[in-house]
CSV table of C-alpha atoms and ligand atoms in Angstrom, one decimal:
chain,number,residue,atom,x,y,z
A,1,MET,CA,-23.3,3.9,12.7
A,2,THR,CA,-21.7,0.7,13.7
A,3,GLU,CA,-20.4,0.5,17.2
A,4,GLU,CA,-16.5,0.8,17.1
A,5,ARG,CA,-15.1,-2.4,18.5
A,6,ARG,CA,-11.8,-2.5,20.4
A,7,VAL,CA,-8.6,-2.8,18.3
A,8,ARG,CA,-5.6,-4.4,19.3
A,9,VAL,CA,-2.5,-2.3,18.5
A,10,LEU,CA,0.0,-4.5,16.1
A,11,PHE,CA,2.1,-1.4,14.7
A,12,ASP,CA,1.9,2.0,16.6
A,13,GLU,CA,2.0,5.5,15.2
A,14,ALA,CA,5.8,5.9,16.1
A,15,ALA,CA,7.0,2.4,14.7
A,16,ILE,CA,5.2,3.5,11.3
A,17,ALA,CA,6.7,6.7,11.1
A,18,ARG,CA,10.1,5.4,11.7
A,19,ARG,CA,9.9,2.8,9.0
A,20,ASN,CA,8.6,5.3,6.6
A,21,GLU,CA,11.7,7.5,6.8
A,22,GLU,CA,13.7,4.4,6.6
A,23,ILE,CA,11.9,3.4,3.3
A,24,ALA,CA,12.0,7.0,2.1
A,25,THR,CA,15.8,7.1,2.5
A,26,ALA,CA,15.8,3.5,0.5
A,27,ILE,CA,14.1,5.1,-2.5
A,28,ALA,CA,16.2,8.1,-2.2
A,29,GLN,CA,19.2,6.0,-2.7
A,30,THR,CA,18.1,4.7,-5.7
A,31,GLN,CA,18.4,8.2,-7.1
A,32,PRO,CA,15.2,8.2,-8.9
A,33,LYS,CA,14.5,10.2,-12.0
A,34,ASN,CA,11.3,12.0,-12.4
A,35,LEU,CA,9.8,9.9,-9.9
A,36,LEU,CA,6.2,9.0,-9.6
A,37,VAL,CA,4.4,7.4,-6.8
A,38,VAL,CA,1.4,5.3,-8.0
A,39,ALA,CA,-0.8,4.9,-4.8
A,40,ILE,CA,-3.1,1.8,-4.8
A,41,LEU,CA,-6.5,3.0,-3.8
A,42,LYS,CA,-8.2,2.7,-1.2
A,43,GLY,CA,-6.1,0.9,1.1
A,44,SER,CA,-2.6,2.8,0.7
A,45,PHE,CA,-3.7,6.2,0.8
A,46,MET,CA,-2.6,7.2,4.2
A,47,PHE,CA,0.7,5.3,3.7
A,48,ALA,CA,1.3,7.1,0.5
A,49,ALA,CA,0.5,10.5,1.9
A,50,ASP,CA,3.1,9.8,4.5
A,51,LEU,CA,5.6,8.5,2.4
A,52,MET,CA,5.4,11.5,-0.2
A,53,ARG,CA,6.1,13.7,3.0
A,54,ALA,CA,9.1,11.3,4.0
A,55,LEU,CA,10.4,11.5,0.5
A,56,HIS,CA,10.3,15.2,0.7
A,57,ARG,CA,12.2,15.0,3.6
A,58,ALA,CA,14.9,12.8,1.9
A,59,GLY,CA,15.3,15.2,-0.5
A,60,VAL,CA,13.3,13.8,-3.6
A,61,GLN,CA,10.6,15.6,-5.2
A,62,PRO,CA,7.9,12.9,-6.2
A,63,GLN,CA,4.6,13.4,-8.1
A,64,VAL,CA,1.7,11.5,-7.2
A,65,GLU,CA,-0.9,9.4,-8.9
A,66,PHE,CA,-3.8,7.1,-7.8
A,67,MET,CA,-4.8,3.6,-9.2
A,68,HIS,CA,-8.1,2.2,-7.7
A,69,LEU,CA,-7.7,-1.6,-8.0
A,70,SER,CA,-10.0,-4.0,-6.4
A,71,SER,CA,-9.6,-7.6,-5.9
A,72,TYR,CA,-11.9,-7.7,-2.7
A,73,ARG,CA,-15.7,-7.1,-2.4
A,74,GLU,CA,-17.2,-6.7,1.2
A,75,GLY,CA,-15.7,-9.3,3.8
A,76,THR,CA,-12.2,-10.5,4.0
A,77,THR,CA,-11.5,-13.3,1.2
A,78,SER,CA,-10.0,-12.5,-2.1
A,79,SER,CA,-12.0,-13.1,-5.2
A,80,GLY,CA,-9.0,-13.7,-7.2
A,81,GLN,CA,-9.9,-11.1,-9.9
A,82,VAL,CA,-8.2,-7.8,-10.2
A,83,THR,CA,-10.0,-5.1,-11.8
A,84,ILE,CA,-9.4,-1.4,-12.4
A,85,LEU,CA,-11.9,0.9,-11.3
A,86,LYS,CA,-9.5,3.8,-11.9
A,87,ASP,CA,-6.6,4.4,-14.0
A,88,VAL,CA,-3.6,6.7,-13.7
A,89,GLU,CA,-3.6,9.8,-15.7
A,90,SER,CA,0.0,10.5,-16.4
A,91,ASP,CA,2.0,8.8,-18.9
A,92,VAL,CA,4.6,6.6,-17.2
A,93,ARG,CA,7.0,5.9,-19.9
A,94,ASP,CA,10.5,5.9,-19.1
A,95,ARG,CA,9.8,7.2,-15.7
A,96,ASP,CA,10.7,5.7,-12.2
A,97,VAL,CA,7.7,4.7,-10.5
A,98,VAL,CA,7.2,3.5,-6.9
A,99,ILE,CA,3.8,1.6,-6.7
A,100,VAL,CA,2.7,1.8,-3.2
A,101,ASP,CA,0.3,-0.7,-1.8
A,102,ASP,CA,-1.2,-1.6,1.6
A,103,ILE,CA,-0.8,-5.5,2.0
A,104,LEU,CA,1.0,-8.0,-0.2
A,105,GLU,CA,-1.1,-11.1,0.3
A,106,SER,CA,-1.6,-13.4,-2.8
A,107,GLY,CA,0.5,-10.8,-4.6
A,108,ARG,CA,-2.3,-10.8,-7.6
A,109,THR,CA,-3.0,-6.7,-6.8
A,110,LEU,CA,0.7,-5.8,-6.9
A,111,ALA,CA,1.5,-8.3,-9.9
A,112,PHE,CA,-1.4,-6.9,-12.0
A,113,ALA,CA,-0.4,-3.1,-11.3
A,114,LYS,CA,3.6,-3.8,-11.8
A,115,ASP,CA,2.6,-5.8,-15.0
A,116,LEU,CA,0.4,-3.0,-16.7
A,117,LEU,CA,2.9,-0.1,-15.6
A,118,THR,CA,5.9,-2.2,-16.7
A,119,ALA,CA,4.2,-2.6,-20.0
A,120,ARG,CA,3.7,1.0,-20.4
A,121,GLY,CA,7.2,1.5,-20.1
A,122,ALA,CA,7.7,2.5,-16.4
A,123,ARG,CA,10.5,1.6,-14.4
A,124,VAL,CA,8.9,0.1,-11.5
A,125,ILE,CA,9.9,-0.3,-7.7
A,126,THR,CA,6.9,-2.0,-5.5
A,127,CYS,CA,6.5,-1.0,-2.3
A,128,CYS,CA,4.2,-2.6,0.5
A,129,LEU,CA,3.4,-1.2,3.9
A,130,LEU,CA,2.7,-5.1,5.2
A,131,GLU,CA,3.7,-8.6,3.8
A,132,LYS,CA,1.6,-11.7,4.9
A,133,PRO,CA,4.0,-14.5,4.2
A,134,GLY,CA,2.3,-17.9,3.2
A,135,HIS,CA,-0.5,-16.9,1.0
A,136,ARG,CA,1.4,-15.9,-2.4
A,137,ALA,CA,-0.5,-16.9,-5.4
A,138,VAL,CA,2.0,-15.6,-7.8
A,139,GLY,CA,5.6,-15.4,-7.6
A,140,LEU,CA,6.1,-11.9,-6.7
A,141,ASN,CA,7.9,-10.2,-3.8
A,142,ALA,CA,7.8,-6.3,-3.0
A,143,ASP,CA,11.2,-4.5,-3.4
A,144,LEU,CA,10.5,-2.6,-0.3
A,145,VAL,CA,8.5,-4.0,2.9
A,146,GLY,CA,7.3,-2.0,5.9
A,147,PHE,CA,6.5,-4.7,8.3
A,148,THR,CA,6.2,-8.5,8.1
A,149,CYS,CA,2.3,-9.0,9.3
A,150,PRO,CA,1.1,-11.9,11.3
A,151,ASP,CA,-1.8,-14.1,9.7
A,152,LEU,CA,-4.5,-11.8,11.0
A,153,PHE,CA,-6.9,-9.6,9.2
A,154,VAL,CA,-5.5,-6.0,9.9
A,155,VAL,CA,-7.0,-2.7,10.1
A,156,GLY,CA,-6.3,0.8,10.2
A,157,TYR,CA,-3.9,3.3,8.8
A,158,GLY,CA,-5.8,3.3,5.6
A,159,MET,CA,-7.0,-0.3,5.8
A,160,ASP,CA,-10.5,-1.7,6.3
A,161,VAL,CA,-12.9,-4.1,7.1
A,162,ALA,CA,-16.0,-3.6,5.1
A,163,HIS,CA,-15.2,0.3,4.6
A,164,SER,CA,-14.6,0.8,8.3
A,165,TYR,CA,-11.7,1.7,10.5
A,166,ARG,CA,-9.4,3.2,7.9
A,167,GLN,CA,-9.1,6.6,9.8
A,168,LEU,CA,-7.0,4.8,12.7
A,169,PRO,CA,-3.6,6.1,13.0
A,170,PHE,CA,-2.2,2.7,13.8
A,171,ILE,CA,-2.5,-0.6,12.2
A,172,GLY,CA,-4.4,-3.1,14.5
A,173,VAL,CA,-6.6,-6.2,14.9
A,174,VAL,CA,-10.3,-5.9,15.7
A,175,GLU,CA,-10.7,-7.9,19.0
A,176,THR,CA,-13.8,-10.4,18.6
B,201,LIG,P1,-3.6,-9.7,-2.8
B,201,LIG,O1,-4.1,-9.2,-4.2
B,201,LIG,O2,-4.1,-11.0,-2.4
B,201,LIG,O3,-2.0,-9.5,-2.3
B,201,LIG,O4,-4.3,-8.8,-1.7
B,201,LIG,C1,-3.8,-7.6,-1.3
B,201,LIG,C2,-5.3,-6.6,-0.9
B,201,LIG,O5,-6.0,-7.3,-0.2
B,201,LIG,C3,-4.6,-5.4,-0.3
B,201,LIG,O6,-4.4,-4.3,-0.9
B,201,LIG,C4,-5.7,-5.4,0.7
B,201,LIG,O7,-6.6,-4.4,0.0
B,201,LIG,C5,-6.6,-6.4,0.9
B,201,LIG,N1,-6.3,-7.3,2.1
B,201,LIG,C6,-5.4,-8.4,2.3
B,201,LIG,N2,-5.5,-8.8,3.6
B,201,LIG,C7,-6.0,-7.5,4.3
B,201,LIG,C8,-6.1,-7.3,5.8
B,201,LIG,O8,-5.6,-8.2,6.4
B,201,LIG,N3,-6.8,-6.2,6.0
B,201,LIG,C9,-7.1,-5.5,5.2
B,201,LIG,N4,-7.3,-5.4,3.9
B,201,LIG,C10,-6.4,-6.9,3.4
B,202,LIG,MG1,-5.7,-2.8,-1.2
């Protein structure tokens, strides 16, 4: 067990919960048909779980699938290569699909997932919890963004550094 370092809060539980309701309302307003939420593992699992419940409250009945993509090894820099570790199991053809990811940084992960599901015939909406401006390597913006994130390595609410801190109910920065 590594000792837990202090984490400075950037976005607290209440702010995240409020934003999730707004995002769910925006998705509901598109009047999706046969909606499928595709959560990109691992970082979006907590966001996707809360968004599913917020969608229910907004009157939508989404199904959920998981796609495990990896562009990161241990550490904090992107390898630039996206690989599929686990694919979705459902047919996405002619479905409204919301791809849910944790952070939009270079954009490679989200672009990869969007291209793949679009090529399979899905109508894709992209949704990221956080967006870090200034690092984009591909010309892609998410349709829905939770918060603009300062240029810091963040953890919590599903996001990790070297597999730790995913359990935190808020988003923060590990103090050095
Ligand atoms: P992209 O493919 O460069 O847009 O990278 C997005 C992915 O990098 C996210 O899904 C995260 O898994 C990871 N990532 C980028 N920045 C951070 C961070 O500050 N904390 C944790 N993970 C991050
Ligand atoms: Mg990720």
